[in-house]
């Protein structure tokens, strides 16, 4: 799987799905943090498009922590995709090794370019 999309808003993951399918990017969608972790256990994603504000008892930061703990030497390429990202959040994401940080709403062409760049960064 190329991309794990962790996003609870159906209209957002609907529009992301449309262009990922058009671009031939393999992906799975998780609407909750626990679901994202279960998917990653089954098939490690090349990158994760991660919303920080998730419903339930696991937010995006928790998902990121769990992915880092599960990585076992595998890359954890995070593209933050969130409505609220202040300077504290940016510092926190940078310290964790976040690849990209994007604020919603976002231009679909910019998001598409970022996803292609992150997926193309594997060597």
Coordinates of C-alpha atoms in Angstrom, one line a residue:
X1 CA 0.0 0.0 0.0
X2 CA 1.3 3.4 -1.0
X3 CA -0.7 5.6 1.4
X4 CA -2.8 5.2 4.5
X5 CA -5.3 8.1 4.7
X6 CA -6.3 8.8 8.3
X7 CA -9.2 11.2 8.1
X8 CA -12.6 11.1 9.8
X9 CA -14.5 13.5 7.5
X10 CA -16.1 11.5 4.6
X11 CA -16.2 14.5 2.2
X12 CA -12.4 15.0 2.7
X13 CA -11.4 11.4 2.2
X14 CA -13.8 11.2 -0.7
X15 CA -12.1 14.0 -2.6
X16 CA -8.6 12.6 -1.7
X17 CA -9.7 9.1 -2.9
X18 CA -10.8 10.5 -6.2
X19 CA -7.4 11.8 -7.2
X20 CA -5.5 9.0 -5.6
X21 CA -7.4 6.5 -7.8
X22 CA -6.9 8.7 -10.9
X23 CA -3.1 8.7 -10.1
X24 CA -2.9 5.0 -9.5
X25 CA -1.9 5.4 -5.9
X26 CA -2.8 2.3 -3.7
X27 CA -4.4 3.4 -0.5
X28 CA -6.6 2.6 2.4
X29 CA -8.8 4.9 4.5
X30 CA -9.1 4.8 8.3
X31 CA -11.6 7.1 10.1
X32 CA -10.4 6.3 13.6
X33 CA -7.0 6.0 15.1
X34 CA -7.4 2.4 16.2
X35 CA -8.5 1.5 12.7
X36 CA -5.3 3.1 11.3
X37 CA -3.1 1.1 13.6
X38 CA -4.9 -2.1 12.7
X39 CA -4.4 -1.4 9.0
X40 CA -0.7 -0.6 9.5
X41 CA -0.2 -3.8 11.4
X42 CA -1.6 -5.8 8.4
X43 CA 0.2 -3.8 5.7
X44 CA 2.8 -1.1 6.4
X45 CA 2.1 2.0 4.3
X46 CA 4.8 3.8 2.4
X47 CA 3.4 7.1 3.7
X48 CA 0.5 8.3 6.0
X49 CA -1.8 11.2 5.3
X50 CA -2.7 12.0 8.9
X51 CA -5.4 14.3 10.3
X52 CA -4.6 15.3 13.9
X53 CA -8.2 15.8 15.0
X54 CA -9.7 12.3 15.1
X55 CA -12.8 11.2 17.0
X56 CA -12.5 8.6 19.8
X57 CA -9.8 8.1 22.3
X58 CA -6.8 8.3 19.9
X59 CA -6.0 11.5 18.1
X60 CA -3.5 11.9 15.3
X61 CA -0.5 12.5 17.7
X62 CA -1.4 9.2 19.4
X63 CA -1.5 7.4 16.0
X64 CA 1.9 8.9 15.1
X65 CA 3.3 7.7 18.4
X66 CA 2.0 4.2 17.9
X67 CA 3.3 4.0 14.3
X68 CA 6.8 5.1 15.5
X69 CA 6.6 2.4 18.2
X70 CA 5.6 -0.2 15.6
X71 CA 8.1 0.8 12.9
X72 CA 10.8 -1.7 13.7
X73 CA 13.2 0.0 11.3
X74 CA 10.6 0.8 8.6
X75 CA 10.2 4.4 7.5
X76 CA 7.3 6.4 9.0
X77 CA 6.6 9.1 6.4
X78 CA 3.9 11.4 7.8
X79 CA 2.1 14.1 5.8
X80 CA 0.1 16.1 8.3
X81 CA -3.2 17.2 6.9
X82 CA -5.1 19.2 9.5
X83 CA -7.3 22.2 10.0
X84 CA -5.4 23.6 13.0
X85 CA -1.6 23.6 13.0
X86 CA 0.0 26.3 15.2
X87 CA 3.7 26.9 15.9
X88 CA 3.7 24.4 18.8
X89 CA 2.2 21.8 16.5
X90 CA 4.7 22.5 13.8
X91 CA 7.6 22.2 16.2
X92 CA 6.2 19.0 17.6
X93 CA 5.8 17.5 14.1
X94 CA 9.3 18.6 13.0
X95 CA 10.8 17.0 16.1
X96 CA 9.0 13.7 15.2
X97 CA 10.3 13.8 11.7
X98 CA 7.2 14.9 9.8
X99 CA 7.7 15.0 6.1
X100 CA 5.2 17.6 5.2
X101 CA 2.6 19.7 7.0
X102 CA -0.5 21.0 5.2
X103 CA -3.4 23.0 6.5
X104 CA -7.0 22.5 5.5
X105 CA -8.6 23.5 3.3
X106 CA -5.9 22.7 0.8
X107 CA -5.5 23.0 -3.0
X108 CA -5.9 19.5 -4.4
X109 CA -3.0 20.0 -6.8
X110 CA -0.7 20.9 -3.9
X111 CA -1.8 17.9 -1.9
X112 CA -1.3 15.7 -5.0
X113 CA 2.2 17.1 -5.5
X114 CA 3.2 16.6 -1.9
X115 CA 2.0 13.0 -1.9
X116 CA 3.9 12.3 -5.1
X117 CA 7.1 13.9 -3.6
X118 CA 6.8 11.9 -0.4
X119 CA 6.2 8.6 -2.2
X120 CA 9.0 9.3 -4.6
X121 CA 11.4 10.0 -1.7
X122 CA 12.1 6.3 -1.1
X123 CA 15.5 5.1 -2.1

